[in-house]
Short mmCIF file of C-alpha atoms in Angstrom, two decimals:
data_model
loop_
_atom_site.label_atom_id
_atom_site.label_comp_id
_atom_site.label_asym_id
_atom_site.label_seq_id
_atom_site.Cartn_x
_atom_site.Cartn_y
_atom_site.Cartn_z
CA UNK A 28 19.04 -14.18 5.24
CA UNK A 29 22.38 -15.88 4.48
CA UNK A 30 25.32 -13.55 6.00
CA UNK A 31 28.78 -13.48 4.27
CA UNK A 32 31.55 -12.01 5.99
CA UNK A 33 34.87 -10.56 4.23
CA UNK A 34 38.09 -10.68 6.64
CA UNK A 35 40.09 -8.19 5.59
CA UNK A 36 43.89 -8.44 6.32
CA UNK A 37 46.37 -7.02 4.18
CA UNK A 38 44.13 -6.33 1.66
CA UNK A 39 42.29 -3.15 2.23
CA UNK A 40 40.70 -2.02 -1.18
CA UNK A 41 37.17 -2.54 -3.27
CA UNK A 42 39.06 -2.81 -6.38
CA UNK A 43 39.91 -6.55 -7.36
CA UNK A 44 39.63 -7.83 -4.34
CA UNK A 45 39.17 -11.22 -4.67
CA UNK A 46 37.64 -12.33 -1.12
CA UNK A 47 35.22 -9.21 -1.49
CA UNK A 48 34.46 -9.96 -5.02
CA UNK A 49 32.85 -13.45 -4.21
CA UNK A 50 30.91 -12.36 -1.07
CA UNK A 51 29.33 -10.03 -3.15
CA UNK A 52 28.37 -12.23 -6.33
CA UNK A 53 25.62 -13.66 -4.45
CA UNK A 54 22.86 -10.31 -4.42
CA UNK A 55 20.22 -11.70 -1.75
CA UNK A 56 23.31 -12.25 0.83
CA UNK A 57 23.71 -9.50 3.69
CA UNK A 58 27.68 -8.73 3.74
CA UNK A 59 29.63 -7.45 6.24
CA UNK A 60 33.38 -6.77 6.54
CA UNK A 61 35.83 -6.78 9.24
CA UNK A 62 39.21 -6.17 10.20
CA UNK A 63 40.82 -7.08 13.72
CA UNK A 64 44.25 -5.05 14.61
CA UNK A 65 46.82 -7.00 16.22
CA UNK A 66 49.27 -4.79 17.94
CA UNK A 67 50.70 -7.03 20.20
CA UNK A 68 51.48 -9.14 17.04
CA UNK A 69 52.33 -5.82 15.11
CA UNK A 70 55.24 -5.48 17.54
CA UNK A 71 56.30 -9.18 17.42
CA UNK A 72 56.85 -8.20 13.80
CA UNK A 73 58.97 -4.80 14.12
CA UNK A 74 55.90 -3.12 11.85
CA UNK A 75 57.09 0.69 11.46
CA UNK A 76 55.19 3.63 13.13
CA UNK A 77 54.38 4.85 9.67
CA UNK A 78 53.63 1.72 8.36
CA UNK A 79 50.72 1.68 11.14
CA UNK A 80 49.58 5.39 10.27
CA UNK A 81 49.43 4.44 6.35
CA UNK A 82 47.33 1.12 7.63
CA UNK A 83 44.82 3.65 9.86
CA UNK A 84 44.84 5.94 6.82
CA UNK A 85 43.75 3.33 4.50
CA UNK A 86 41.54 1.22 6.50
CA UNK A 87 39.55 4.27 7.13
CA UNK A 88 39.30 4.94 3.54
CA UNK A 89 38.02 1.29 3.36
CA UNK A 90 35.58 1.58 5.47
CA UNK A 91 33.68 4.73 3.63
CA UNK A 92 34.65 3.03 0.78
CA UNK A 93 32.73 -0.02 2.08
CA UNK A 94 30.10 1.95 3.56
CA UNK A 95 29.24 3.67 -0.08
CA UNK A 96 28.72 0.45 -1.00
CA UNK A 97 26.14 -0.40 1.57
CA UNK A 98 28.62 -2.41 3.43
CA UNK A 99 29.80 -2.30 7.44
CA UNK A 100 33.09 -2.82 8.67
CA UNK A 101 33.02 -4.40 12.08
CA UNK A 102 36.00 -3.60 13.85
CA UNK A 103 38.01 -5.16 16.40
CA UNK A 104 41.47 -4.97 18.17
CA UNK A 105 43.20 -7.58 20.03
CA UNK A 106 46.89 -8.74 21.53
CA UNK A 107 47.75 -11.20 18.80
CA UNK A 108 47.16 -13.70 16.05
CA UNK A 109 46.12 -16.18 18.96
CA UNK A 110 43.91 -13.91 20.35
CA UNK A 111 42.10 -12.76 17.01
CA UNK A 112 40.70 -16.44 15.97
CA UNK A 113 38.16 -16.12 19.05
CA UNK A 114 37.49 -12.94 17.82
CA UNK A 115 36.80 -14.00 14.33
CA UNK A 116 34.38 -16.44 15.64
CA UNK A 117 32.93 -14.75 18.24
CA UNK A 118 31.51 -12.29 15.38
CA UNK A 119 30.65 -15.24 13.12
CA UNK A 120 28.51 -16.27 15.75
CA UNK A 121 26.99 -12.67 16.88
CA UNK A 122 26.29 -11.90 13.01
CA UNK A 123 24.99 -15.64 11.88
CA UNK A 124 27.25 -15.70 9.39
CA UNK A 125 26.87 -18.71 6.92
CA UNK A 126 30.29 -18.11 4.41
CA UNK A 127 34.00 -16.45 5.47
CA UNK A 128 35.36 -15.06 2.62
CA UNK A 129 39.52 -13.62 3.16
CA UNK A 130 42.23 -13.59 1.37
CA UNK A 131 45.41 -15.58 1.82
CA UNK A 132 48.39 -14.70 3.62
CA UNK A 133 51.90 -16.43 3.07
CA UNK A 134 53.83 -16.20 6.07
CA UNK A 135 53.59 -18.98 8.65
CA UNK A 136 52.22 -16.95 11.90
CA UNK A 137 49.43 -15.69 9.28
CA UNK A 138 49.04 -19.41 7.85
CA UNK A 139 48.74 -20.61 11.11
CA UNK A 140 46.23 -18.40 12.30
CA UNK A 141 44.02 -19.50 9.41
CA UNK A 142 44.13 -22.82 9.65
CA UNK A 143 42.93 -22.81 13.80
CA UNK A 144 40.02 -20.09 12.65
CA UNK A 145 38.98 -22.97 10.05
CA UNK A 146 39.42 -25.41 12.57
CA UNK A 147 36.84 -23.23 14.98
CA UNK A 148 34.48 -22.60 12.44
CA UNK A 149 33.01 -25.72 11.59
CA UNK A 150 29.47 -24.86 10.43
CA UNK A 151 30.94 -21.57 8.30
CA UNK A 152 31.68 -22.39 4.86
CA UNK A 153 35.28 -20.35 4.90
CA UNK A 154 36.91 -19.71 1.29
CA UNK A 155 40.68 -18.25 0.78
CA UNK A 156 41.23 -16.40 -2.32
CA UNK A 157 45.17 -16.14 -3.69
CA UNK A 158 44.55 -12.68 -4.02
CA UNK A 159 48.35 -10.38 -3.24
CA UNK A 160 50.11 -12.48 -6.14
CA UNK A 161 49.44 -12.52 -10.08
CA UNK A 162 49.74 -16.45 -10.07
CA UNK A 163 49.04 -18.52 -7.52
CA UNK A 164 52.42 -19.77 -5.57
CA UNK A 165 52.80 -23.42 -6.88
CA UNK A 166 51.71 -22.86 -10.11
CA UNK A 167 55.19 -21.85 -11.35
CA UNK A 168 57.55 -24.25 -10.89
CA UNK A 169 59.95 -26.66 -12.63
CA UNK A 170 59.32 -29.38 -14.86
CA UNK A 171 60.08 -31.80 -11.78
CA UNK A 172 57.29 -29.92 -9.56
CA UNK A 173 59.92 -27.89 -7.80
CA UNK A 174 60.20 -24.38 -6.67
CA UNK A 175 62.74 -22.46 -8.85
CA UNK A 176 65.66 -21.29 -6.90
CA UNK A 177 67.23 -18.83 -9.91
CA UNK A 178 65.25 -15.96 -10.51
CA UNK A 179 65.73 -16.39 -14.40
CA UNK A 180 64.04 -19.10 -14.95
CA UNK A 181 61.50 -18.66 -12.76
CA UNK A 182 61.09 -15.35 -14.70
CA UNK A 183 60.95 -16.92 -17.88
CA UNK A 184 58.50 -19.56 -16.44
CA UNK A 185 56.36 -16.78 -15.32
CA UNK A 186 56.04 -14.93 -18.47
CA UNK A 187 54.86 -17.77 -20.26
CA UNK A 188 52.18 -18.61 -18.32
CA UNK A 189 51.58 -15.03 -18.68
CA UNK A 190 51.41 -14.89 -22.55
CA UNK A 191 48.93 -17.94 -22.38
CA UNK A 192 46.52 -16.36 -19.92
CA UNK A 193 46.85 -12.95 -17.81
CA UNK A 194 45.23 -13.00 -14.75
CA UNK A 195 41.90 -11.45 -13.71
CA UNK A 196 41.00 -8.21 -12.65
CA UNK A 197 37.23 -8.26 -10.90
CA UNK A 198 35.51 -4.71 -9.90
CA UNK A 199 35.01 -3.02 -7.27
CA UNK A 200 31.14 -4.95 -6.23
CA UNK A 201 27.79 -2.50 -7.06
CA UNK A 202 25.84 -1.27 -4.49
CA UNK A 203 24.08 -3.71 -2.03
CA UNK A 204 20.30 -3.74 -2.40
CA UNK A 205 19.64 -1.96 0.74
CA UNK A 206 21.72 0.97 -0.21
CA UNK A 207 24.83 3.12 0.90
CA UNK A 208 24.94 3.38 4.29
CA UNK A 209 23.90 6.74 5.91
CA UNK A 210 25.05 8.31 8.69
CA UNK A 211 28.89 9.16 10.50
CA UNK A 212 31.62 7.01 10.50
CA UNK A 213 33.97 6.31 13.99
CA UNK A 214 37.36 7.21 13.16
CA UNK A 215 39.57 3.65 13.72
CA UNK A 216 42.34 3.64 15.25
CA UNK A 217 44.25 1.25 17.26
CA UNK A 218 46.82 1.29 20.66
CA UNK A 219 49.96 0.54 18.57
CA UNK A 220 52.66 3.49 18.15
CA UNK A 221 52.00 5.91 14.71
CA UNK A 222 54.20 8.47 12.94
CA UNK A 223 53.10 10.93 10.59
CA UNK A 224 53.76 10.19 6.68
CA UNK A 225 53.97 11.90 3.64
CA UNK A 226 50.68 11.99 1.48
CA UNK A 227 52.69 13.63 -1.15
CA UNK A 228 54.69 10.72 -2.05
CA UNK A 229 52.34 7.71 -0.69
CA UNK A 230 49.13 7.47 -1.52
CA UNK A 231 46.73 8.17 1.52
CA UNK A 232 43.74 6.34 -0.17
CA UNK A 233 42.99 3.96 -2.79
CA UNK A 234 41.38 6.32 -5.58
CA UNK A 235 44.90 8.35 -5.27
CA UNK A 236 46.91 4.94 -5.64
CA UNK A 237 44.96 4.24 -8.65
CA UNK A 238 45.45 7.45 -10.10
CA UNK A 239 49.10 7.06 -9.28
CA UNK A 240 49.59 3.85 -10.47
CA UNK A 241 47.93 5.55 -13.75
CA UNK A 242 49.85 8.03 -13.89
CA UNK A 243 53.23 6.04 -13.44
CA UNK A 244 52.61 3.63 -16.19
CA UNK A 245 51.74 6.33 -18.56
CA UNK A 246 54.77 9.13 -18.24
CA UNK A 247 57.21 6.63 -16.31
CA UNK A 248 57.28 3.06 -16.91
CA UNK A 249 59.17 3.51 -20.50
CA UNK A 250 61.73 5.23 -18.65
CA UNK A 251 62.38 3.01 -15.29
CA UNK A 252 64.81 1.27 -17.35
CA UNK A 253 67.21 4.32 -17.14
CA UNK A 254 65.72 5.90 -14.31
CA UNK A 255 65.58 3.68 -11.77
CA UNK A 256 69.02 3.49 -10.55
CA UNK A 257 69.61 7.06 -9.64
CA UNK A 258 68.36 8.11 -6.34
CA UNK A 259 67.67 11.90 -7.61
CA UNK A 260 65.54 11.37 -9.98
CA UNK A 261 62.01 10.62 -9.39
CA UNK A 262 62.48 7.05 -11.76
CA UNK A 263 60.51 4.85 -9.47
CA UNK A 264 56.69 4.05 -8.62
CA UNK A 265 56.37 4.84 -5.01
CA UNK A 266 53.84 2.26 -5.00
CA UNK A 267 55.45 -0.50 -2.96
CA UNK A 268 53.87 0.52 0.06
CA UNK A 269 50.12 0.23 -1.98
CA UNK A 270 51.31 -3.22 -2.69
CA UNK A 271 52.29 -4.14 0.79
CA UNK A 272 49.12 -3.08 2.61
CA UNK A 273 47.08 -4.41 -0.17
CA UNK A 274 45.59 -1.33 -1.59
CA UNK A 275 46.71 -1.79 -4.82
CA UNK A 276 46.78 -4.93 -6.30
CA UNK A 277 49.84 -6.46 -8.48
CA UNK A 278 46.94 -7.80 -10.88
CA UNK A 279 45.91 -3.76 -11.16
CA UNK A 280 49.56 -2.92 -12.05
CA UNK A 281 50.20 -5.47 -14.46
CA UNK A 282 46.96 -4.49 -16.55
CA UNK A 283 47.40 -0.94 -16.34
CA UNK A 284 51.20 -1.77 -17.16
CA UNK A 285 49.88 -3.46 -20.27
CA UNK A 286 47.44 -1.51 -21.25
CA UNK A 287 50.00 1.91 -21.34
CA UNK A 288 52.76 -0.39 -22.39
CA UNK A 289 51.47 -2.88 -24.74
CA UNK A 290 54.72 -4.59 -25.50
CA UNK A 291 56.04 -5.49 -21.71
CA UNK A 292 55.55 -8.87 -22.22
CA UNK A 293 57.78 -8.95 -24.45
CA UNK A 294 60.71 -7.76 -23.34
CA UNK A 295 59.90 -3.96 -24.88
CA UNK A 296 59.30 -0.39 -23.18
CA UNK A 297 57.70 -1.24 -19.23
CA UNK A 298 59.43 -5.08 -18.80
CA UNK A 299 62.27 -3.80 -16.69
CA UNK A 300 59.09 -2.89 -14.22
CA UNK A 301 57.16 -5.74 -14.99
CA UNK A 302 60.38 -7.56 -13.91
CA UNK A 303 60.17 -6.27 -10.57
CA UNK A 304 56.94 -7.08 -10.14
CA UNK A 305 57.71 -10.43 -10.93
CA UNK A 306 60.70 -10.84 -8.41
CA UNK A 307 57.90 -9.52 -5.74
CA UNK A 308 55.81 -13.25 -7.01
CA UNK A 309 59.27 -14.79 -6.48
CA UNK A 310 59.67 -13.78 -2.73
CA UNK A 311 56.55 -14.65 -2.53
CA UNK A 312 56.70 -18.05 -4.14
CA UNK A 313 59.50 -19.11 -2.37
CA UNK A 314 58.24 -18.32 1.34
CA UNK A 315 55.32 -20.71 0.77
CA UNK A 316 57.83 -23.55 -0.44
CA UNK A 317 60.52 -22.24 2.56
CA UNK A 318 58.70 -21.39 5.52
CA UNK A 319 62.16 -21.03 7.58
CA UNK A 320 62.62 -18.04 5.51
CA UNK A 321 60.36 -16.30 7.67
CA UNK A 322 62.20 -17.23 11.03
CA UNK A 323 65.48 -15.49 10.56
CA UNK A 324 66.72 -18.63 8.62
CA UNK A 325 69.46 -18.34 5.38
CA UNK A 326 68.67 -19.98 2.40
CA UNK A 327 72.00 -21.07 2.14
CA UNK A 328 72.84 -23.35 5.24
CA UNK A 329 76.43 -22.99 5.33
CA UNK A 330 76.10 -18.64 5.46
CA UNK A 331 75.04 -19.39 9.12
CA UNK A 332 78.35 -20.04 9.87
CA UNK A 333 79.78 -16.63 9.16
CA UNK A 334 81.42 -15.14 12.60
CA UNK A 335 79.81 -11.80 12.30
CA UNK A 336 81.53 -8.86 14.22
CA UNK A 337 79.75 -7.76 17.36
CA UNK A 338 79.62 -4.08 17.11
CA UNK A 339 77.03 -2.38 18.91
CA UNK A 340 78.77 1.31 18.27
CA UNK A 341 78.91 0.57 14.25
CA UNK A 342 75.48 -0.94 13.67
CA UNK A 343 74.35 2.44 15.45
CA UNK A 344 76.05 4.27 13.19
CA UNK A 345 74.63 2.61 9.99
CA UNK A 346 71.34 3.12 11.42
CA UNK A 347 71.92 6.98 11.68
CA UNK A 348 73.78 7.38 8.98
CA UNK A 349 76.91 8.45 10.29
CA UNK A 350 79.23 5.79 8.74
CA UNK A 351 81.38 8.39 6.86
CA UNK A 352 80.43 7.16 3.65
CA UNK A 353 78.09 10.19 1.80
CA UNK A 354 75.75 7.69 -0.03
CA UNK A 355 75.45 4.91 3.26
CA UNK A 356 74.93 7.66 5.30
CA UNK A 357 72.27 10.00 2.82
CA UNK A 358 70.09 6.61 2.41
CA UNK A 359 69.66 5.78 6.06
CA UNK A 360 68.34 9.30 6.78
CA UNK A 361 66.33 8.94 3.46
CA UNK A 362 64.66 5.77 5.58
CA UNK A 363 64.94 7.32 9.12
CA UNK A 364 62.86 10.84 7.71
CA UNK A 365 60.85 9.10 5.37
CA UNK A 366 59.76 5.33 6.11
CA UNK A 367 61.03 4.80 2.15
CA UNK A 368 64.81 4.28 0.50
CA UNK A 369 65.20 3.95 -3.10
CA UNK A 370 65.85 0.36 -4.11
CA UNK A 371 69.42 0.75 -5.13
CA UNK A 372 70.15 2.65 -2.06
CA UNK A 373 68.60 -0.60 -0.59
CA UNK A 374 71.27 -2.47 -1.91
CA UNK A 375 74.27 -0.35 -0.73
CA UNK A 376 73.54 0.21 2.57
CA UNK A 377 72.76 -3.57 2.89
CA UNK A 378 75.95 -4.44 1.31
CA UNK A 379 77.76 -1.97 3.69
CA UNK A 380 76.55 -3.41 6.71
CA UNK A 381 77.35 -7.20 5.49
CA UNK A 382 80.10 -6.95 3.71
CA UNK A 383 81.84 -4.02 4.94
CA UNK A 384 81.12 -4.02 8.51
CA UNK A 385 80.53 -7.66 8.67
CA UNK A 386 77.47 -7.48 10.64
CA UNK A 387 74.49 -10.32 10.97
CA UNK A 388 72.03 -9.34 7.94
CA UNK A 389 69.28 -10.27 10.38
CA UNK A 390 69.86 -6.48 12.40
CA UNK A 391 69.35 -4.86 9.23
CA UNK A 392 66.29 -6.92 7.62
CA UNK A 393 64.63 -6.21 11.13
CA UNK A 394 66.19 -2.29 11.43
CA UNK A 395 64.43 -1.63 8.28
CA UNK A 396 60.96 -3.41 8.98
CA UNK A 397 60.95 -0.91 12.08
CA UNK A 398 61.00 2.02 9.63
CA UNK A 399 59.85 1.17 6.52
CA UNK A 400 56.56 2.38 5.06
CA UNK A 401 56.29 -0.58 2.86
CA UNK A 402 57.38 -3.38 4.81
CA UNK A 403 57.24 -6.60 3.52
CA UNK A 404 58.30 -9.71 4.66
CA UNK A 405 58.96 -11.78 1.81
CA UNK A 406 60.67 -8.53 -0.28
CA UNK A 407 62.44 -7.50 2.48
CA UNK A 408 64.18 -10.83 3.51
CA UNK A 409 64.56 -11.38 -0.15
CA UNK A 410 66.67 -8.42 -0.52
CA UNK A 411 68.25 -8.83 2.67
CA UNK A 412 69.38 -12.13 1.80
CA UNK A 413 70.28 -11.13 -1.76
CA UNK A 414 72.87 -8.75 -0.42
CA UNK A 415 74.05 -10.81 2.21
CA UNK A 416 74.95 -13.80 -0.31
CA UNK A 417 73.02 -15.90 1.64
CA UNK A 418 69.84 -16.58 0.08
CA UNK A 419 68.50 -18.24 -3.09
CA UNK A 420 69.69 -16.20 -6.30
CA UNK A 421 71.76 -14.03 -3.90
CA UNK A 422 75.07 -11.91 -5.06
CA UNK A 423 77.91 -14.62 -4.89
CA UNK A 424 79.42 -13.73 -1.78
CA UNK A 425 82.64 -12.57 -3.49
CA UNK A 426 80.52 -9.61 -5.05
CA UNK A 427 81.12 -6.54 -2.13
CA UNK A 428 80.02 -3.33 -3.37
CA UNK A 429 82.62 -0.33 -2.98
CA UNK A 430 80.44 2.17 -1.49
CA UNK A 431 82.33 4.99 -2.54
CA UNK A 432 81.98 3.97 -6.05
CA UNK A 433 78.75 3.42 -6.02
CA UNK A 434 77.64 6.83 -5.21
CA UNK A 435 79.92 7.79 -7.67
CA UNK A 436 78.21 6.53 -10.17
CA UNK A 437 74.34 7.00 -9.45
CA UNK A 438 75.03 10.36 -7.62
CA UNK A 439 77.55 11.55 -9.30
CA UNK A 440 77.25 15.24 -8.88
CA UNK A 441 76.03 14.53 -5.07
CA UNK A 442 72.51 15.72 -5.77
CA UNK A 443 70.88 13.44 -3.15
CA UNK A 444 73.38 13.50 -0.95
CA UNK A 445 73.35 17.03 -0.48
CA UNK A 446 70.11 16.43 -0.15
CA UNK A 447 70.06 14.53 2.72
CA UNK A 448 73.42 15.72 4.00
CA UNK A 449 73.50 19.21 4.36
CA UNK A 450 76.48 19.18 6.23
CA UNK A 451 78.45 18.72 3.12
CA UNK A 452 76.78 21.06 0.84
CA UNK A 453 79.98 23.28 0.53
CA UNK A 454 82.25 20.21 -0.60
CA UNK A 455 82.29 20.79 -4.67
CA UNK A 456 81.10 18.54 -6.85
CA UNK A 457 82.18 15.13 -7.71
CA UNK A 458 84.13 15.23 -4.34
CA UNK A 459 81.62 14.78 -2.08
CA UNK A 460 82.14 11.02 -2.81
CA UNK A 461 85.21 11.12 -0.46
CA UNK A 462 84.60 14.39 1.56
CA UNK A 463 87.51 13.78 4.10
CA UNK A 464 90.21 13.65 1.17
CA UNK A 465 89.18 16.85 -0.48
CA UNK A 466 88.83 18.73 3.34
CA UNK A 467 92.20 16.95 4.35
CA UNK A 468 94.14 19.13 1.26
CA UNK A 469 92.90 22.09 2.20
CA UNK A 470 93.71 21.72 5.61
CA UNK A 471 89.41 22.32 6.43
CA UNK A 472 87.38 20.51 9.13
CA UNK A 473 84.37 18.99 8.53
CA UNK A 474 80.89 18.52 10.54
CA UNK A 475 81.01 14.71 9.22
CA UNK A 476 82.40 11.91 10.43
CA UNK A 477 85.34 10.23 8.83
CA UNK A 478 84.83 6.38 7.37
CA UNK A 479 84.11 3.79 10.49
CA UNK A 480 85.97 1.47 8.43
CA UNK A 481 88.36 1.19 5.78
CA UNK A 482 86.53 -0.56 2.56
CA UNK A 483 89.58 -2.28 1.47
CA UNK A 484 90.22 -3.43 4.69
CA UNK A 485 86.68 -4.57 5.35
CA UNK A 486 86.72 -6.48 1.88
CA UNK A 487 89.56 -9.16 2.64
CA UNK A 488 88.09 -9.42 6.17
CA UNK A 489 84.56 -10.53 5.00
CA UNK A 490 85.72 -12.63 2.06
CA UNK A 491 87.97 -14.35 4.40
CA UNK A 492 85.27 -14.56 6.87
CA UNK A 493 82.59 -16.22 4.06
CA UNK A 494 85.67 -18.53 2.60
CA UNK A 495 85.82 -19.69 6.10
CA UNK A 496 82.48 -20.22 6.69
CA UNK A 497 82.29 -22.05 3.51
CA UNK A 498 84.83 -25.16 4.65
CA UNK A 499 83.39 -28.31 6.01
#
């Protein structure tokens, strides 16, 4: 009997899975499935604690999930990527297998690793599928063949091809002839460090994500537009970490987008969402045409020449949030308690620690990969770079966020950050923006810390330090 085999990476769903869904179209094939940890590479690659317990979470969901449909999950762990090819052909060759079925990954350890398992696999047929992106990368591009490097075209570019053909969604596969399988399952785990998360807010399997992603696009998605800038209300999805272990796909999202908001397309109620989903395909995109991207490189050669501050005391306070600025410091322990921030929150604290303490963007695009539930890559360094004016469709350098500001206006009353910063709860109103000032009067002491830096201060240093960088 011809033997298919499904390698599943970040990817771990029945639902439109693409690999899964064409080693299960033949019906006289036996298919198997199996996933190989990598914890050695794991912590190459700064993955969070939680991230790893939402990854055990969910690939034990796959695997009843697989086993319901009369399908076994052989599971390994090794060190590394290295390591894992001989795996993935030792079990080819224990289990006969005829046809390797996985879906692609786009970063270049992950590229690499597929190419040498193709290389050792010369007598299995081995088929990628371009399965965590809506369009394949490559297939947007400019009218000379060439990656966009402005989001708004690219965006524009994407939606057409949209409007001419949406991308398919394939099932979850039916039941393999020989049944569900019977019998307990081993709980999988793997030697790599795991903290607890929230099922409340992140899904813990993929019939919940579904439902969520449901849910979202019905009583949310008309109102992201005005909702998703403010940090207290609940404006967003939640579903980025779904997206970045693969157990939602972005094909699922845009249909069930569509279908509860017919007129996204279009520019009407759910495109602001649709647009972020879209900037996800751009980070995406771009990695495959800039591989440096994922080795700590800018996008922007001359931003390597910044002279970033080396301040050991300062990036530890950013990290704890104890910078002295309310809405810095109530996002970091957001991140720090949760493995999540809220997207604009993303954006300040990133801007704080470039442009107002002048530190190397790299320590905080690596930071947050060690905490972050839904760490990504190509998102992640996209943002990173964004705020650090040193990517491709980044914030012109000369744009520094005032921090104080900013909370002012998408916390204005201080709802999150009392939230997160109990220590100021007694501090009325809109002054908890600029705590010290309203204690100072008064002549009261505060458990808080007082600004590391002075913002005004810090501006003229890192514009002067980017103008610099800038001359030949």
């Amino acid at each position: 009997m011809t033997t298919h085999l499904v390698w599943f990476r970040a990817d771990l769903r029945v639902h439109d899975n693409y690999a899964l869904a064409a080693a299960c179209n033949n019906r006289e094939a036996c298919v198997k499935a199996l996933f190989i940890a990598t914890p050695g590479q794991w912590k190459k690659h700064a993955m969070a604690p939680r991230q790893a317990a939402f990854l055990a979470a969910h690939l034990n969901a796959l695997q009843r999930a697989l086993a319901e449909k009369g399908i076994p999950l052989i599971y390994r762990e090794v060190d590394d990527f290295a390591a894992s090819v001989d795996t993935v052909a030792a079990v080819c060759a224990e289990e006969k297998v005829s046809h390797l079925f996985y879906n692609y990954q786009y970063e270049v350890n992950e590229r690499q690793r597929d190419a040498a398992v193709e290389k050792a696999l010369p007598d299995v047929a081995c088929q990628g599928f371009n399965d965590s992106v809506m369009l394949a990368p490559g297939s947007v591009v400019t009218g000379n063949h060439e990656m966009y490097k402005v989001f708004t075209p690219y965006k524009n570019a994407f939606l057409r091809r949209l409007k001419e053909e949406l991308p398919v969604c394939v099932g979850a596969p039916d039941v393999r002839a020989g049944g569900a399988l019977n019998g307990a399952l081993a709980t999988l785990t793997f030697d790599y460090p795991q903290e607890e998360f929230d099922s409340t807010l992140f899904a813990a399997d993929e019939k919940t994500a579904i439902q969520r992603l449901r849910f979202f696009c019905q009583q949310h998605a008309a109102a992201y537009e005005q909702q998703r800038d403010f940090p207290a209300i609940e404006g967003t999805s939640r579903l980025s970490a779904c997206l970045a272990a693969g157990v939602l796909s972005p094909r699922q999202c845009l249909h069930r987008l569509l279908a509860e908001q017919p007129d996204a397309l279009n520019g009407g109620s759910g495109a602001v969402w649709l647009n972020e989903l879209i900037w996800r395909e751009f980070y995406r995109h771009l990695m495959t045409f800039h591989p440096d991207l994922c080795k700590y490189r800018p996008f922007i050669p001359w931003t390597d020449n910044v002279k970033w501050n080396d301040q050991p005391e300062q990036l530890r306070a950013w990290e704890e949030g104890r910078t002295g600025y309310p809405i810095v410091d109530a996002a970091m322990r957001q991140l720090n308690r949760t493995g999540w921030m809220h997207n604009r929150l993303r954006m300040i604290v990133a801007s704080f620690l470039v442009k107002d303490l002048l530190l190397d963007w790299r320590l905080g695009e690596r930071y947050f990969m060690t905490q972050l539930i839904d760490g990504d890559l190509a998102a992640n360094n996209g943002g990173w770079q964004w705020a650090a004016s040193t990517g491709t469709d980044a914030a012109p350098y000369f744009r520094i966020f005032n921090p104080t500001t900013q909370g002012e206006r998408f916390d204005t009353e201080g709802v999150f950050i009392r939230q997160w910063i109990p220590e100021l709860a007694a501090v009325p109103g809109k002054a908890i923006h600029d705590p010290w000032t309203w204690a100072d009067k008064r002549g009261i002491s505060l458990n808080y810390p007082r600004p590391i830096v002075d913002h005004k201060q810090a501006r003229a240093a890192t514009l002067a330090a980017y103008e610099a960088a800038r001359k030949p």
